[in-house]
mmCIF file of C-alpha atoms in Angstrom:
data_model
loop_
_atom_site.group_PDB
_atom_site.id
_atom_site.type_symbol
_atom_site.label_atom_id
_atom_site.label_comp_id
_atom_site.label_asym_id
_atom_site.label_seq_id
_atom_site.Cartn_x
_atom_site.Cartn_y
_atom_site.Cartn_z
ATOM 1 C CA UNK A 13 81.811 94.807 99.346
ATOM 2 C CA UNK A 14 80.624 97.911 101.171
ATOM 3 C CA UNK A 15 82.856 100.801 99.097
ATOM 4 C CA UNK A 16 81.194 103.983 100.188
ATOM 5 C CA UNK A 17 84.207 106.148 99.075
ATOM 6 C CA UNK A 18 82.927 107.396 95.777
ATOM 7 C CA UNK A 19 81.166 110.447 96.115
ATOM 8 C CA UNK A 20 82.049 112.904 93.463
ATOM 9 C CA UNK A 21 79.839 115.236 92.401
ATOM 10 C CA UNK A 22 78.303 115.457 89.147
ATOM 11 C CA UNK A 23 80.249 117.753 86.763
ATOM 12 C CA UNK A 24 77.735 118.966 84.056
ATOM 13 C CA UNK A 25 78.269 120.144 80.583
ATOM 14 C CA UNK A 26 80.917 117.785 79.749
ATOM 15 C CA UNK A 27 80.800 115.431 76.631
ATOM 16 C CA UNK A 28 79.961 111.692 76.815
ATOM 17 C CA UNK A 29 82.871 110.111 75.891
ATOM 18 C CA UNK A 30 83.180 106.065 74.555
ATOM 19 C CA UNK A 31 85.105 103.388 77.125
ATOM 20 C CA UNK A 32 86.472 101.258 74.924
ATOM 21 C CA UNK A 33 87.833 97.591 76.586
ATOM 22 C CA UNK A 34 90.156 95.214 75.485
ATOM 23 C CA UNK A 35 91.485 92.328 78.268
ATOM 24 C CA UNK A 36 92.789 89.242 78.378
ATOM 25 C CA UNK A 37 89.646 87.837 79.891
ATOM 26 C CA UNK A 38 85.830 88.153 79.514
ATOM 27 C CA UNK A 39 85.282 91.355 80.820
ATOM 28 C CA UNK A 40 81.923 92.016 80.295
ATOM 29 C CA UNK A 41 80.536 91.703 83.437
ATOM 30 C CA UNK A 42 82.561 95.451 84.629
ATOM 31 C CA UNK A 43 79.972 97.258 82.511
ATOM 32 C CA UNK A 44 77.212 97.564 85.032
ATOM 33 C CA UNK A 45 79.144 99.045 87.923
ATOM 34 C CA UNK A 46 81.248 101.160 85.534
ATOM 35 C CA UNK A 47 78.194 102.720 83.906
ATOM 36 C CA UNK A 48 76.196 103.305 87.268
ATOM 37 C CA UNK A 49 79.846 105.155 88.730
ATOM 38 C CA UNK A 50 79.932 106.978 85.186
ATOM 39 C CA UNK A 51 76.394 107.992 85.703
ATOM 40 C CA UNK A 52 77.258 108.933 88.876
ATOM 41 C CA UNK A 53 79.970 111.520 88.176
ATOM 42 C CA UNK A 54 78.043 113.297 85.841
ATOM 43 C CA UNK A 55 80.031 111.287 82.760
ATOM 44 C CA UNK A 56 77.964 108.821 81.162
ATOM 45 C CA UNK A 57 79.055 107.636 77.825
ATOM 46 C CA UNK A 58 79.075 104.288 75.791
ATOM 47 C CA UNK A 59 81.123 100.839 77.012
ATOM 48 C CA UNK A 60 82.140 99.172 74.218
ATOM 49 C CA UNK A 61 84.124 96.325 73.984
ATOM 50 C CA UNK A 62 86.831 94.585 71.613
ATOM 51 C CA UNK A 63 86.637 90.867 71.042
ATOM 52 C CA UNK A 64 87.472 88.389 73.279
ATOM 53 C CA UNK A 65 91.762 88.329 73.958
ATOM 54 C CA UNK A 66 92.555 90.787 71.324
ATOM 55 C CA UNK A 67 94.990 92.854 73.233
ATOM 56 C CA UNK A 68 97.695 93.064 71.166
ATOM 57 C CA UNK A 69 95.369 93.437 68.011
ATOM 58 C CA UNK A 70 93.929 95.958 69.379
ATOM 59 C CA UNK A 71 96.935 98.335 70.394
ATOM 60 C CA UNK A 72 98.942 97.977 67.250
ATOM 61 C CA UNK A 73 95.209 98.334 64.507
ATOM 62 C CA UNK A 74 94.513 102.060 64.357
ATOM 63 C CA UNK A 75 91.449 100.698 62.385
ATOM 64 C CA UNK A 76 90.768 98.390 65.659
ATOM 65 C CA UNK A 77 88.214 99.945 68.551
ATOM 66 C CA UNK A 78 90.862 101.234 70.387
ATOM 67 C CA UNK A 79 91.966 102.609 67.376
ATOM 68 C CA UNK A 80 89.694 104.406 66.505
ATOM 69 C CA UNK A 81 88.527 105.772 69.785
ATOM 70 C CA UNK A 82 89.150 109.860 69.398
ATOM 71 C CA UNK A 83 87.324 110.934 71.973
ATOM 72 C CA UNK A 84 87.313 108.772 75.068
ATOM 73 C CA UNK A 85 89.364 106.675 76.863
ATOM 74 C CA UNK A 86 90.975 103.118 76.492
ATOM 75 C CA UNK A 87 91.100 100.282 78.385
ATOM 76 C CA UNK A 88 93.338 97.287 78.818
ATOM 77 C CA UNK A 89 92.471 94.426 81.289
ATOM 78 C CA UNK A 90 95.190 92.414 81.665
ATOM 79 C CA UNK A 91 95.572 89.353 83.560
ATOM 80 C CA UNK A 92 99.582 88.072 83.350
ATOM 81 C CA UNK A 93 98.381 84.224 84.136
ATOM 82 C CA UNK A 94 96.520 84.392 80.716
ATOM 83 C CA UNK A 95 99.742 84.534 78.914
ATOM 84 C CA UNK A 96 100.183 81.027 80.434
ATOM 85 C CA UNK A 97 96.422 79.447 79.797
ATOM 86 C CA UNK A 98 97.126 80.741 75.917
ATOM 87 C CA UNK A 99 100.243 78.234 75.569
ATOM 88 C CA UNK A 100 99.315 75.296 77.690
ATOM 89 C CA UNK A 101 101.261 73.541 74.655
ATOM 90 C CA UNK A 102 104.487 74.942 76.757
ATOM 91 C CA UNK A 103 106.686 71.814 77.782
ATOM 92 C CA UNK A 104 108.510 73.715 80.899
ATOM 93 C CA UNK A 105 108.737 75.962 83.425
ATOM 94 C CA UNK A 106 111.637 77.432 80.809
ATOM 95 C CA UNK A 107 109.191 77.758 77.929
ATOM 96 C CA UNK A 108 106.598 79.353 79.971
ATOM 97 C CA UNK A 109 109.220 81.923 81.266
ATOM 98 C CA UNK A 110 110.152 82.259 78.140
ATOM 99 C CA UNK A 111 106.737 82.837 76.537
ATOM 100 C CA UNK A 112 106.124 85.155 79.421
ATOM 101 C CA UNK A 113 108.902 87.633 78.858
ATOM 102 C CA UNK A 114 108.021 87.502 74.996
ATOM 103 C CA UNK A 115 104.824 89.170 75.676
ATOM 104 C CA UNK A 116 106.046 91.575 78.307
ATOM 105 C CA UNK A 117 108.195 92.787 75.478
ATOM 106 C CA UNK A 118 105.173 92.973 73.142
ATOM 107 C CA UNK A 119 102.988 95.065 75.431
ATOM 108 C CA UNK A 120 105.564 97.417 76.162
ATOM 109 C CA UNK A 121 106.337 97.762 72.508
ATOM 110 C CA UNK A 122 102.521 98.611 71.936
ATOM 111 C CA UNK A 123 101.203 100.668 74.420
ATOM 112 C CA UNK A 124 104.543 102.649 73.690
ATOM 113 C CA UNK A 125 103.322 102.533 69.784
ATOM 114 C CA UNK A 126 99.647 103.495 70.702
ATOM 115 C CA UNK A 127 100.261 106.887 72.912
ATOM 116 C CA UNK A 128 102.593 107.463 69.874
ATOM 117 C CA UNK A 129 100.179 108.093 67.324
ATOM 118 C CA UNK A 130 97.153 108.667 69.532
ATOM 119 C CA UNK A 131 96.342 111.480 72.352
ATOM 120 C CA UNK A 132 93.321 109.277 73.763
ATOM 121 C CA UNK A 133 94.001 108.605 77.805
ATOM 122 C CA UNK A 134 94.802 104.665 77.750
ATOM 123 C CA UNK A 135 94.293 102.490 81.161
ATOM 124 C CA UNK A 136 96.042 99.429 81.632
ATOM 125 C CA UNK A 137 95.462 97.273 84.752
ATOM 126 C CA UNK A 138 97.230 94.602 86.325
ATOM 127 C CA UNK A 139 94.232 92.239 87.426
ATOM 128 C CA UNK A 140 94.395 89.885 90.328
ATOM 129 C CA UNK A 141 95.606 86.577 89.415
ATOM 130 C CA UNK A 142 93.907 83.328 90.526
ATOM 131 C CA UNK A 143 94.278 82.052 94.234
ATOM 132 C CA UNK A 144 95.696 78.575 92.339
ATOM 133 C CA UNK A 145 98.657 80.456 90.568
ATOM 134 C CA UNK A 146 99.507 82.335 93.596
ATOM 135 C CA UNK A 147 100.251 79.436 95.587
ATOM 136 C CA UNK A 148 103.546 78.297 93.803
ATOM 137 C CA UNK A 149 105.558 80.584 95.501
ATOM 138 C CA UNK A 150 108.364 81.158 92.046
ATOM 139 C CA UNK A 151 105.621 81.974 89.473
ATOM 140 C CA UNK A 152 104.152 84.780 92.057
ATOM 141 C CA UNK A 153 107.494 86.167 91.724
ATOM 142 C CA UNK A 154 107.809 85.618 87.687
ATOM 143 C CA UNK A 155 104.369 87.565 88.167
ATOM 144 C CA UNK A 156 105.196 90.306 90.227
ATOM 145 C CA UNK A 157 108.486 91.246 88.402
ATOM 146 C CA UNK A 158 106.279 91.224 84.977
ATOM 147 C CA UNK A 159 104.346 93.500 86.353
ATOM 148 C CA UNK A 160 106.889 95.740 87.734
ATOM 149 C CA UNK A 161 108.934 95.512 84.565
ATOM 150 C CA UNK A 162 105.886 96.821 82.760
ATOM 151 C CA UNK A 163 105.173 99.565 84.921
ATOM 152 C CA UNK A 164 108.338 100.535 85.258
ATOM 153 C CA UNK A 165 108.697 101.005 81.067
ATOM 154 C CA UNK A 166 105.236 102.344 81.038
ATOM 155 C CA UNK A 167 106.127 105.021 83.887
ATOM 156 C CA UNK A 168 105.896 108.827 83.485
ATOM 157 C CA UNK A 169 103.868 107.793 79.602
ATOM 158 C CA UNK A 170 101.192 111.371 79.254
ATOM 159 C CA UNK A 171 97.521 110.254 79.336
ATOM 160 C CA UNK A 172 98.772 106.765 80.651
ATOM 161 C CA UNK A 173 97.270 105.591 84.334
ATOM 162 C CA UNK A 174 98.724 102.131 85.597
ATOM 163 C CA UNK A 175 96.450 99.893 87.790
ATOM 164 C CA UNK A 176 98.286 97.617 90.182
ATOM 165 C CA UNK A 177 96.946 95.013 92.369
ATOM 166 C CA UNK A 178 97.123 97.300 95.190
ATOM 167 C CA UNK A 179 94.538 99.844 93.861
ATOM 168 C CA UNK A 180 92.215 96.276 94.734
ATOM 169 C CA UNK A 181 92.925 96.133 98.723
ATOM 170 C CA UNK A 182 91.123 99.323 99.200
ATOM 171 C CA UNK A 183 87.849 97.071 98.108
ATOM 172 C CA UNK A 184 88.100 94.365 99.507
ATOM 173 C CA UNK A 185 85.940 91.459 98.186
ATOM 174 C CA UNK A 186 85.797 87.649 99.687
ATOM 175 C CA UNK A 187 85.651 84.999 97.773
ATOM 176 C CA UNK A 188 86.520 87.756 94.497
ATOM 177 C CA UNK A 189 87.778 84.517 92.204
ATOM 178 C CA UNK A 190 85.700 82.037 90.801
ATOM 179 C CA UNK A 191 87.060 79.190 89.417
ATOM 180 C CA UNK A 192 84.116 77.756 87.676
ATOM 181 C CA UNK A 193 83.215 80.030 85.661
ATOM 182 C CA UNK A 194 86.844 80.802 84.961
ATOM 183 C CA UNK A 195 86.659 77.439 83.630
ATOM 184 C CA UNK A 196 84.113 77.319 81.334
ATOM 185 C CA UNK A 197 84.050 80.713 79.944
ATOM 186 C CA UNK A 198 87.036 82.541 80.925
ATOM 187 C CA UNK A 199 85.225 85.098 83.609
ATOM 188 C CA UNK A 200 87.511 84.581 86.442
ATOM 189 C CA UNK A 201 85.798 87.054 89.165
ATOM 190 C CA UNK A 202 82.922 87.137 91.196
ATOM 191 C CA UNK A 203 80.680 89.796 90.545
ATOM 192 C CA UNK A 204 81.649 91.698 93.382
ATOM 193 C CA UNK A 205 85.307 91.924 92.256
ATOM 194 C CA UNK A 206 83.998 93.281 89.063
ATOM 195 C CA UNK A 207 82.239 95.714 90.871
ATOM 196 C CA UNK A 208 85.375 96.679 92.594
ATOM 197 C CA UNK A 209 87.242 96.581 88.988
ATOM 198 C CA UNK A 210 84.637 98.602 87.439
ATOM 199 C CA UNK A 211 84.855 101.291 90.514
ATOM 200 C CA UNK A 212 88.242 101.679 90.106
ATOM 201 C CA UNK A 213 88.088 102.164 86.597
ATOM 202 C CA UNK A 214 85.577 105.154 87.066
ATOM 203 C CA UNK A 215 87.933 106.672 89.503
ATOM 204 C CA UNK A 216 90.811 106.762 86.843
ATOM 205 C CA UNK A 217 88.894 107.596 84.409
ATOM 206 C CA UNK A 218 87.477 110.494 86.384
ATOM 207 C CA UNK A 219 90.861 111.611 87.527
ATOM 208 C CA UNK A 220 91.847 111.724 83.811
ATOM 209 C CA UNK A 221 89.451 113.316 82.372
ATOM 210 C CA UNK A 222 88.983 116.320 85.101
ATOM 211 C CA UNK A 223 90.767 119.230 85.279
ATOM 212 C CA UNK A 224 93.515 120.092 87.169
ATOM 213 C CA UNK A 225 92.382 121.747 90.746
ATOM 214 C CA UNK A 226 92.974 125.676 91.005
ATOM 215 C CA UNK A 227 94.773 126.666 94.329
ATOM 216 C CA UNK A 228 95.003 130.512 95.863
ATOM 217 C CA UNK A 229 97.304 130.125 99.289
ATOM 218 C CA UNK A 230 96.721 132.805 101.344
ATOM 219 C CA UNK A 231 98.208 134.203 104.544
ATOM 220 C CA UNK A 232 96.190 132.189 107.294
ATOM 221 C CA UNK A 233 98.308 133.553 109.962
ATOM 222 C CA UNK A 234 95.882 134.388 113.313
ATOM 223 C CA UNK A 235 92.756 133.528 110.627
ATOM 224 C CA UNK A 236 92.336 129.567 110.350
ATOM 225 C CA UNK A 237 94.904 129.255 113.304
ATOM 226 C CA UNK A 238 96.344 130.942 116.202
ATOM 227 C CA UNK A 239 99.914 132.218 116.131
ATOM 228 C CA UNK A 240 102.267 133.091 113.143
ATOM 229 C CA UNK A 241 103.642 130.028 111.804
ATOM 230 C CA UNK A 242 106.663 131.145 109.909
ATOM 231 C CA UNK A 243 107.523 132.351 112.852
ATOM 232 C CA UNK A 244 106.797 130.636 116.222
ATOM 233 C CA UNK A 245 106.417 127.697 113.959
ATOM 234 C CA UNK A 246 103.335 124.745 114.013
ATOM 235 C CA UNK A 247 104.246 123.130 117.263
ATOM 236 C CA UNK A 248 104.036 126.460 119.492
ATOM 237 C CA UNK A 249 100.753 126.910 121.132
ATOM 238 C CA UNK A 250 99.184 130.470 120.877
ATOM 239 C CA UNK A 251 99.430 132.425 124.209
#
């Protein structure tokens, strides 16, 4: 991955704040690229992380890390196949949908009750999937309309940014899943696709955190361009 897009200067005299993670996967390995981009922008803080799979836990506990997170910003990693490798047990496609649409009910129902009681800026991203699931042609759907279901309930929430699996193409990364260690510990990327994660993350979290932009429009008229263009309009070539 070659990213080369983030280039924000540092804003100094701003608080560290804490990034604390919950996800549906091990998502350690983001902290080194999101701590070099926070360094970066002028933010650095603390990463902290909730224990392993404790999404829900952690959303609905105001005594959880999330929970108690004042002053920073929150973080949920979700990856929608994980709802299905937590109930292998299910005996059919049915079940599975069915388990599947529980939980999309359940999220919904607790990021609404977190940015209830709490002003902190929450992050949830949609993570890629795995290659494997993708293939089967109906769960990519089953996928894709959890997703959208989600955002759409989630839309418009103050101090709530959404990250889809578009916000990935702009970095792209070959080979980003790895199916090994997915495997055996449940850390399904490569570490240049948490790389990519973790850049993302410090661009929402930078575009959260910042204030607005300050804009004076001026009269340009015969200054930055020739011409008047309220009047000959932009298309009209100066004489």
């Amino acid at each position: 991955m070659n990213d080369g897009q983030l280039r924000i200067e540092p804003v100094s005299g701003l608080p560290a704040r804490r990034i604390a993670i919950a996800a549906t996967f091990t998502a350690e390995p983001v902290e080194e690229a999101l701590a070099f981009w926070m360094e970066e922008i002028g933010r650095p803080g603390s990463i902290e992380f909730a224990p392993y799979n404790q999404v829900f836990q952690q959303l609905l506990d105001p005594n959880s890390l999330l929970g108690r997170n004042r002053q920073g910003i929150n973080v949920v990693l979700l990856r929608v196949e994980d709802w299905q490798r937590f109930h292998e047990s299910a005996n059919s496609r049915r079940d599975l949908e069915s388990i599947l649409v529980q939980n999309t009910a359940d999220l919904i129902n607790a990021v609404q009750s977190t940015v209830a009681r709490s002003s902190t800026p929450l992050i949830v991203a949609f993570c890629p999937n795995s290659p494997v699931e993708l293939t089967d042609p109906a769960l990519r759907k089953v996928y894709a309309g959890i997703e959208n279901q989600i955002a759409a309930a989630l839309d418009q929430i103050p101090n709530l940014c959404l990250i889809r699996p578009d916000d990935f193409r702009n970095y792209p990364v070959d080979n980003g899943y790895d199916p090994q260690r997915d495997q055996l510990g449940h850390i399904p990327y490569t570490p240049l696709l948490y790389a990519a994660l973790g850049t993302i993350l410090a661009r929402k979290i930078h575009a959260l955190t910042s204030p607005p932009s300050k804009v004076i429009v001026l009269d340009c008229d015969n200054t930055i361009w020739k011409g008047v263009v309220g009047e000959e309009g932009i298309d009209r070539k100066s004489t």
